[in-house]
Short mmCIF file of C-alpha atoms (C1' of nucleotides) in Angstrom, two decimals:
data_model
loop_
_atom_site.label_atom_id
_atom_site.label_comp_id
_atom_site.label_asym_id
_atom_site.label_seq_id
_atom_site.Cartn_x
_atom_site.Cartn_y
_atom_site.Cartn_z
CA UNK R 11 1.82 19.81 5.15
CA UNK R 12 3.27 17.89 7.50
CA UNK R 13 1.57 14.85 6.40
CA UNK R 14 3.59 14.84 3.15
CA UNK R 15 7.15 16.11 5.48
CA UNK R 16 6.51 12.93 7.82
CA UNK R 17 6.31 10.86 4.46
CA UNK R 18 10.06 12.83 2.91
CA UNK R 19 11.63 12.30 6.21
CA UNK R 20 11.12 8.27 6.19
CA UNK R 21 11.97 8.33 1.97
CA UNK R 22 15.41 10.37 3.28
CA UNK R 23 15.67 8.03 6.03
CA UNK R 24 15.31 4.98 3.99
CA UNK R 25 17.94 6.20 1.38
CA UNK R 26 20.38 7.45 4.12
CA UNK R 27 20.07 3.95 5.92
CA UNK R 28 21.02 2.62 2.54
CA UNK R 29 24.00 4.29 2.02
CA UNK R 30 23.17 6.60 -0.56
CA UNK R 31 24.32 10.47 -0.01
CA UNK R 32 21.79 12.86 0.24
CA UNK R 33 22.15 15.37 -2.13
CA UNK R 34 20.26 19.05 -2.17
CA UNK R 35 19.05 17.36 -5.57
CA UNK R 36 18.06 14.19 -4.09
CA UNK R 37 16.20 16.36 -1.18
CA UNK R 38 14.22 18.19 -3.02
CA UNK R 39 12.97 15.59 -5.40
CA UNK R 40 12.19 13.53 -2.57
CA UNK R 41 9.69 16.71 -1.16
CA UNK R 42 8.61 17.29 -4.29
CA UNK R 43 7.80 13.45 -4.82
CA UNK R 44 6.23 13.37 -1.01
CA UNK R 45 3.92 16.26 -2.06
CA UNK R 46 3.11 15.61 -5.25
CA UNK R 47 -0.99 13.63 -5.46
CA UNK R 48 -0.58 13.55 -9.03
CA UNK R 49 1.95 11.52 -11.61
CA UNK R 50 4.05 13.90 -12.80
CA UNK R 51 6.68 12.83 -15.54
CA UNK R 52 10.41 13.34 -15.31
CA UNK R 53 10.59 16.89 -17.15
CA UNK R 54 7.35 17.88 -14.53
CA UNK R 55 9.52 17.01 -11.66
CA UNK R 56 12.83 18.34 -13.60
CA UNK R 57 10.52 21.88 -13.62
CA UNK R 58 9.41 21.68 -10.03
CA UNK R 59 13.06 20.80 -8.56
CA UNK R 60 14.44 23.95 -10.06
CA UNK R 61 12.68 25.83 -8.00
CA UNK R 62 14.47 24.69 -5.26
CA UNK R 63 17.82 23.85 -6.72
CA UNK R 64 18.22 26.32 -9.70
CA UNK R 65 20.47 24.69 -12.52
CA UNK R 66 19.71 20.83 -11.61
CA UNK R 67 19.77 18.90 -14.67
CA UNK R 68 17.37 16.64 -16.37
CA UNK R 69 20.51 13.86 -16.27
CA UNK R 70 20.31 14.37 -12.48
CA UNK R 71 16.53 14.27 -12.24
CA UNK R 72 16.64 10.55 -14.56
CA UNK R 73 19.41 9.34 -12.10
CA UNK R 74 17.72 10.04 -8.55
CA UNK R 75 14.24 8.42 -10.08
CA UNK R 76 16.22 5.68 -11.10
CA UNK R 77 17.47 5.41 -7.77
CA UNK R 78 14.55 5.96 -5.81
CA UNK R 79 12.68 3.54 -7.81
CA UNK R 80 15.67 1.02 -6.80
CA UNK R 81 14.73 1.95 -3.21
CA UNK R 82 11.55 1.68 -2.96
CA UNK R 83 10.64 5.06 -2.61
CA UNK R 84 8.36 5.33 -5.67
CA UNK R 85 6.76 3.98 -8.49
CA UNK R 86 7.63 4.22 -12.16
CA UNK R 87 4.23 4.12 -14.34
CA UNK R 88 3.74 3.71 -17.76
CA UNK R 89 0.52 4.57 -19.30
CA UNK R 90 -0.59 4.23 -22.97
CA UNK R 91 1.17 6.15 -25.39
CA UNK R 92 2.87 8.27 -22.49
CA UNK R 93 6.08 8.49 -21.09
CA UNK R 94 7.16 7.33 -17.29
CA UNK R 95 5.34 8.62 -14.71
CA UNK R 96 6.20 8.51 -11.11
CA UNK R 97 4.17 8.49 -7.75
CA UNK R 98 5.33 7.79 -4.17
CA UNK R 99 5.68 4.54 -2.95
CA UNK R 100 2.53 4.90 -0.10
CA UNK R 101 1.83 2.36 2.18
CA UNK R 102 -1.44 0.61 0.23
CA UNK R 103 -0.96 -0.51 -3.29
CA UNK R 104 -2.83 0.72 -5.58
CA UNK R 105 -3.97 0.66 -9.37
CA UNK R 106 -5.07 3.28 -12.18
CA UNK R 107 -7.97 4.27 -13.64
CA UNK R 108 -7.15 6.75 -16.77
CA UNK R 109 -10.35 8.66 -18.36
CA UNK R 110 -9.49 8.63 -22.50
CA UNK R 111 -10.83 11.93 -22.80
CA UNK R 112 -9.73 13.44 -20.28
CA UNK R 113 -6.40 12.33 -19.39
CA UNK R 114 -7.35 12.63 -15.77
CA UNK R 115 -5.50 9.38 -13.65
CA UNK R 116 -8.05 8.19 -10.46
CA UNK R 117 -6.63 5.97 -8.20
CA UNK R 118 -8.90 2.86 -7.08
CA UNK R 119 -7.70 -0.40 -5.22
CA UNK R 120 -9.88 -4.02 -5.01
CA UNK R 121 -8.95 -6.77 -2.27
CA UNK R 122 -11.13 -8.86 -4.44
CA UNK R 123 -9.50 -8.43 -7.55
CA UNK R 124 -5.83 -8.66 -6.06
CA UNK R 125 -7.01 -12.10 -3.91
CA UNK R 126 -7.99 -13.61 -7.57
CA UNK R 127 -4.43 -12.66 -9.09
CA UNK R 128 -2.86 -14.44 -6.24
CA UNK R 129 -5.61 -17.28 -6.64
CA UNK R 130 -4.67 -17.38 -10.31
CA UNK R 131 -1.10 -17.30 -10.44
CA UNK R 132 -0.52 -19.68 -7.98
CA UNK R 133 -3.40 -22.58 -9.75
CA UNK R 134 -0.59 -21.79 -12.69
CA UNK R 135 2.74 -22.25 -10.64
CA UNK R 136 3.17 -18.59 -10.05
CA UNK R 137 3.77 -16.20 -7.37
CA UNK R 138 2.91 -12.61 -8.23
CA UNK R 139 6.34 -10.63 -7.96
CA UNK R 140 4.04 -7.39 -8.51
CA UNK R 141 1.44 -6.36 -11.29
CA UNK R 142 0.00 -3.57 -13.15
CA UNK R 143 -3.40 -2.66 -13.55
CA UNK R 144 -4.99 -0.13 -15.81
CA UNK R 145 -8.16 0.74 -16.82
CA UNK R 146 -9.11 3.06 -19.62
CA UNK R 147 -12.40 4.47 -19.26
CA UNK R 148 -14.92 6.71 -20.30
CA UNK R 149 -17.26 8.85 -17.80
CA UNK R 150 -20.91 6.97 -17.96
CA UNK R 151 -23.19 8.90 -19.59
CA UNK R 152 -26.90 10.02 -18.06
CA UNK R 153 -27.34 8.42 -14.88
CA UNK R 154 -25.49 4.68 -13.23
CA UNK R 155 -27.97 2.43 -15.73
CA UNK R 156 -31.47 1.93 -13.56
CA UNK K 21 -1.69 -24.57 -40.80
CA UNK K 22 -5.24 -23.40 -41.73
CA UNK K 23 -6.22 -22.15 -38.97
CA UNK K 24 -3.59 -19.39 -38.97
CA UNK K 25 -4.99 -19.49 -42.55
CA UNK K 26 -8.20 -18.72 -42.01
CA UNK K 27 -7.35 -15.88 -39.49
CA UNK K 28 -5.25 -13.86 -41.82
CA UNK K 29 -7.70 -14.54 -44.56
CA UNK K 30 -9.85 -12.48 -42.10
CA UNK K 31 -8.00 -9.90 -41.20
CA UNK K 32 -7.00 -9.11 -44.75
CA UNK K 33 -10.50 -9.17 -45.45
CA UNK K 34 -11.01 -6.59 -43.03
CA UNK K 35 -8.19 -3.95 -43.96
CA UNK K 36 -9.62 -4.20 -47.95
CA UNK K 37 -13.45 -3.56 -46.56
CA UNK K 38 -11.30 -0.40 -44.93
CA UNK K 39 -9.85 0.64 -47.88
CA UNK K 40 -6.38 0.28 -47.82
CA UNK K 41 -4.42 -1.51 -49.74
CA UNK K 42 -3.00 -5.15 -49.53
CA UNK K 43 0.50 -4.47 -50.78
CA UNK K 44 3.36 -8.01 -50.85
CA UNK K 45 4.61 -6.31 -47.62
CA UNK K 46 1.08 -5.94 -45.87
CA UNK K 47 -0.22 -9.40 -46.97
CA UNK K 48 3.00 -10.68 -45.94
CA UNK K 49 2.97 -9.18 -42.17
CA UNK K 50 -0.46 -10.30 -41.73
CA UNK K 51 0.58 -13.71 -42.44
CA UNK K 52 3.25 -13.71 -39.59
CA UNK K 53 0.77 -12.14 -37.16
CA UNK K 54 -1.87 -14.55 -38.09
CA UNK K 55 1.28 -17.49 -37.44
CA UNK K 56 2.67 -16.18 -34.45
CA UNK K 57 1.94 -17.51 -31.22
CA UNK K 58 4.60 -15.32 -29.42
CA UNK K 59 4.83 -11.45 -28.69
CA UNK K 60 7.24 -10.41 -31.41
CA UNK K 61 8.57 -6.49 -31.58
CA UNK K 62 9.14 -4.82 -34.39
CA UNK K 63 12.06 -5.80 -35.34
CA UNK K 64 12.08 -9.23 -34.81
CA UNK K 65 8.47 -8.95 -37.45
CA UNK K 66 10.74 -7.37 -39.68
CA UNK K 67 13.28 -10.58 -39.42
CA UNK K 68 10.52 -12.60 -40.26
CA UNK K 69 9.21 -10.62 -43.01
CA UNK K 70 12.24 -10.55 -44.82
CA UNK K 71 11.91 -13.93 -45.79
CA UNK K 72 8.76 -13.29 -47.67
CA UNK K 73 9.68 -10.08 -48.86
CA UNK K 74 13.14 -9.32 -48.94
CA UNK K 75 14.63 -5.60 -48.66
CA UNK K 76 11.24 -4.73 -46.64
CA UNK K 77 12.09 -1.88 -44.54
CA UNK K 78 11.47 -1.60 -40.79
CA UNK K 79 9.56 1.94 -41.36
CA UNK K 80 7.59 -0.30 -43.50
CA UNK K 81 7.16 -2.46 -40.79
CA UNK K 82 6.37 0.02 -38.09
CA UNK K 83 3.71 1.39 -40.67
CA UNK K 84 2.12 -1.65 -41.26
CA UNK K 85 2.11 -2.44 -37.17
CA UNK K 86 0.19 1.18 -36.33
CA UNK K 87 -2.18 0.55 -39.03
CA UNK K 88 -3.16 -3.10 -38.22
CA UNK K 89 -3.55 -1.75 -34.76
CA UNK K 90 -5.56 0.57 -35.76
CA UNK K 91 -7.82 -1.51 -37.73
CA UNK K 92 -8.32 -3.79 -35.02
CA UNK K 93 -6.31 -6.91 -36.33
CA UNK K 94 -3.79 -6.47 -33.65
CA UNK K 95 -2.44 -5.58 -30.18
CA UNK K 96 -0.20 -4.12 -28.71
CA UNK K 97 1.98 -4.84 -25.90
CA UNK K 98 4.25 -3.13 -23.81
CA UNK K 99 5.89 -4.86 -21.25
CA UNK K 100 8.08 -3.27 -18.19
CA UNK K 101 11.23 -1.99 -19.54
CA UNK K 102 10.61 -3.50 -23.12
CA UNK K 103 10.05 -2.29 -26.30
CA UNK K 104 6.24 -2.42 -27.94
CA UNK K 105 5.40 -6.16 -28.71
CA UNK K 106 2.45 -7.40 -30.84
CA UNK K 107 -0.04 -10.19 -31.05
CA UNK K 108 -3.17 -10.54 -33.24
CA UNK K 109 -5.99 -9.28 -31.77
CA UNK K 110 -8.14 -13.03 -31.42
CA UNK K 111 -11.67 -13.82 -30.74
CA UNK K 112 -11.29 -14.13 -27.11
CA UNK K 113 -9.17 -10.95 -24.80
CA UNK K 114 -6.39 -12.50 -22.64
CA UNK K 115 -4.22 -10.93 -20.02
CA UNK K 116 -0.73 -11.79 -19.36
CA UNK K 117 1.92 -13.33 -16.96
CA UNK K 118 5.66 -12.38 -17.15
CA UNK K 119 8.03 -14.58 -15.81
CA UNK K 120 10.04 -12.46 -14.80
CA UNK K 121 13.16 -14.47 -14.26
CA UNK K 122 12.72 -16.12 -17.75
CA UNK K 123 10.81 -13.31 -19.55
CA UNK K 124 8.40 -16.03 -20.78
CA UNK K 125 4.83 -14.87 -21.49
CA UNK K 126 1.94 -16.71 -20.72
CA UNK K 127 -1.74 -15.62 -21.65
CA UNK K 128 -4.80 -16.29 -18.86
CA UNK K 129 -8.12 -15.09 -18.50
CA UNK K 130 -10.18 -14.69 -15.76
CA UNK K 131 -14.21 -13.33 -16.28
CA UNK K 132 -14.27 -12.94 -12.57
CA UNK K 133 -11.96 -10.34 -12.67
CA UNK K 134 -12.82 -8.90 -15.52
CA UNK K 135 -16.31 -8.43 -13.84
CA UNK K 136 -15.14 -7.04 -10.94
CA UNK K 137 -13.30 -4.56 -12.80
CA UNK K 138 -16.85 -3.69 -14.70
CA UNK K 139 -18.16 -3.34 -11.48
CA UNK K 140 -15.84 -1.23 -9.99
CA UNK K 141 -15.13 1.13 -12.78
CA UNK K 142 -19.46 1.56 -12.77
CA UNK K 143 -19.40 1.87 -9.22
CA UNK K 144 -17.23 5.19 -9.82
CA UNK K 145 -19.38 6.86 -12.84
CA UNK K 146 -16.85 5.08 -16.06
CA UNK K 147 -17.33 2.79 -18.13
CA UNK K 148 -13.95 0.73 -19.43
CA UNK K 149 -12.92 1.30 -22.73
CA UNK K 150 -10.24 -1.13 -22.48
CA UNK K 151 -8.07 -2.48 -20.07
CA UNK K 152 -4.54 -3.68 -19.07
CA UNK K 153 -3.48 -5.97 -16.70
CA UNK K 154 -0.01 -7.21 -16.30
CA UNK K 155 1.16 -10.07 -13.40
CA UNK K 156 5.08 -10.04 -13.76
CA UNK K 157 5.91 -13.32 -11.90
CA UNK K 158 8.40 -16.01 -10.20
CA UNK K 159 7.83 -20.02 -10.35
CA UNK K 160 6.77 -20.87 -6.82
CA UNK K 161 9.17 -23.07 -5.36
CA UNK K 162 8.83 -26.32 -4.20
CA UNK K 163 5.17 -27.91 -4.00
CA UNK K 164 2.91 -25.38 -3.62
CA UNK K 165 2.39 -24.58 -0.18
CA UNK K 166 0.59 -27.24 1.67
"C1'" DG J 13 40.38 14.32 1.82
"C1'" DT J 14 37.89 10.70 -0.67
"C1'" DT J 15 34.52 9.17 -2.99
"C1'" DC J 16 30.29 9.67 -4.96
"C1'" DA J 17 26.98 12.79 -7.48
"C1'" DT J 18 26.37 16.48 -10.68
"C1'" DG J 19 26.12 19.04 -15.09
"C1'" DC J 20 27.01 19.10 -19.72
"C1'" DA J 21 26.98 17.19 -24.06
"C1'" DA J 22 27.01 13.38 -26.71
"C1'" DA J 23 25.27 8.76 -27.45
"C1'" DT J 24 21.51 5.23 -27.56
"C1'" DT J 25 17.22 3.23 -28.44
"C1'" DC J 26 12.88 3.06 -30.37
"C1'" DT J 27 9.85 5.06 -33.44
"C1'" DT J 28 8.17 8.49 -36.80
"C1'" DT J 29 8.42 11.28 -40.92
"C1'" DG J 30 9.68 13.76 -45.64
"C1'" DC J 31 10.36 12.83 -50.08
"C1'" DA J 32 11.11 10.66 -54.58
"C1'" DT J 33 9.97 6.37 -56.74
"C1'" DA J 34 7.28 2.13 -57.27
"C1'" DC J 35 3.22 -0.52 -57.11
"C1'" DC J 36 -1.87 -1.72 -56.15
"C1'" DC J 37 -6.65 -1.18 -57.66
"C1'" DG G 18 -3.33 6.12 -64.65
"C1'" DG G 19 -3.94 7.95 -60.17
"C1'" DG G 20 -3.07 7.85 -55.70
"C1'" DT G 21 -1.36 5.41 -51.96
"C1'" DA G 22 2.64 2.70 -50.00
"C1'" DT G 23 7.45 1.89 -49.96
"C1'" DG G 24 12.47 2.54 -49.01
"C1'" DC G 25 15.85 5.40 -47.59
"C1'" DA G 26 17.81 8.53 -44.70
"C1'" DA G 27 17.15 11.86 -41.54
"C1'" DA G 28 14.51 13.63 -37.63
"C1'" DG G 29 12.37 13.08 -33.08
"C1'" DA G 30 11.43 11.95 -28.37
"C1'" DA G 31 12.77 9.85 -24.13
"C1'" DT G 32 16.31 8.21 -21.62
"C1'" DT G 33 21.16 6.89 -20.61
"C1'" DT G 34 26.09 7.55 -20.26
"C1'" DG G 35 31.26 9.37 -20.22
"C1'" DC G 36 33.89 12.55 -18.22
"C1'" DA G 37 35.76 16.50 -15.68
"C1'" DT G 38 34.38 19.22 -11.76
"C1'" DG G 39 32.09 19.91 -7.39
"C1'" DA G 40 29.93 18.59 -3.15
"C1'" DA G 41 28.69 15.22 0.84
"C1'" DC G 42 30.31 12.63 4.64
#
DNA sequence: GTTCATGCAAATTCTTTGCATACCC
DNA sequence: GGGTATGCAAAGAATTTGCATGAAC
């Protein structure tokens, strides 16, 4: 629990610093946010917050991801044939892994992978602002092949 | 000229194997897919179509799109914060680049990566289906860093 | 007390769909 | 000729916005 409080205290902190009032909206989407491991869309999150704030509107729900997305706080994704879908802004970046039959999202990340981009972009004139990577896979089946 | 030719002459070849039918606005979409070396959306395909056929409709268009795609001839694209763009699905896959100050798109490939993305998705019981990868980008200023 | 954020409803944007008519095979 | 594709207009889904009221600092 308090993992996930330590992490909404430095998103309130961050938007405080940045001028931006904190609302009982804004609060509880930013716990909600801090707690949530999986990638909820805006009408998951609009469904959560009411819990805590009865009455808060989808309109409001948009705005403050807009905003914390402007801050930093988290990260808009867009898979295939979805709508947005928002995770925290965590400390390592990460990328997506999304199973086509299940719909299940696994997180991985790859030094490796991320040194070629750089290693890439810059042979082309190119610094990488940021990227997205997704993979749409499949469980293996039987066993790993021998 | 016939090299775009020679594509399109494939890909119609393809959708009548399938079964459906090559109607003035079909052949006349696959034309400007097989021409196009940029990532058009649908709209901007329906621009260009109306020169071949005019008083095609964009439904028409966004049909036609979801039907190609379906049947393999093309792909399609979706950018941050843009609508869907396509480009014909070619012999060889390609990632892309955004500039992100310009918008300009620019195709690379890298089998490294692409292997270490084999790898990785193995490594955790999947096997990739297909994949995205995205680097949204700036023009490195100066020489590159010495 | 000001100013900024909210809620509501309406507007926008992109895309899909129902239906009568037209056209491909 | 039969059945699929088209055009039109209307519907849909996701997201944004204008405006009067309410809440944060």
């Amino acid at each position: 629990m308090s993992d996930s409080d330590a992490l909404a205290e430095k998103f309130t902190q961050a938007l405080r610093d940045s001028g931006i009032r904190i609302t009982r909206q804004r609060a509880a989407l930013v716990d909600i946010i801090a707690q949530s491991e999986d990638h909820p869309d805006a009408v998951e999150l609009h469904r959560r917050a009411a819990d805590a704030v009865p009455g808060i509107s989808l309109s409001t729900v948009y705005r403050t991801l807009s905003a914390l997305e402007e801050h930093g706080v988290i990260q808009r994704l867009q898979f295939e044939g979805d709508t947005a879908r928002f995770e925290h802004a965590d400390l390592d970046h990460h990328d997506h892994m999304i199973d086509v039959d299940s719909g299940e999202v696994v997180e991985f990340q790859s030094e490796e992978i991320e040194a070629l981009q750089d290693a890439l972009a810059a042979s082309m004139g190119y610094e990488i602002v940021h990227h997205r990577m997704e993979l749409y896979v499949r469980k293996t089946r039987g066993k790993p092949k021998s």
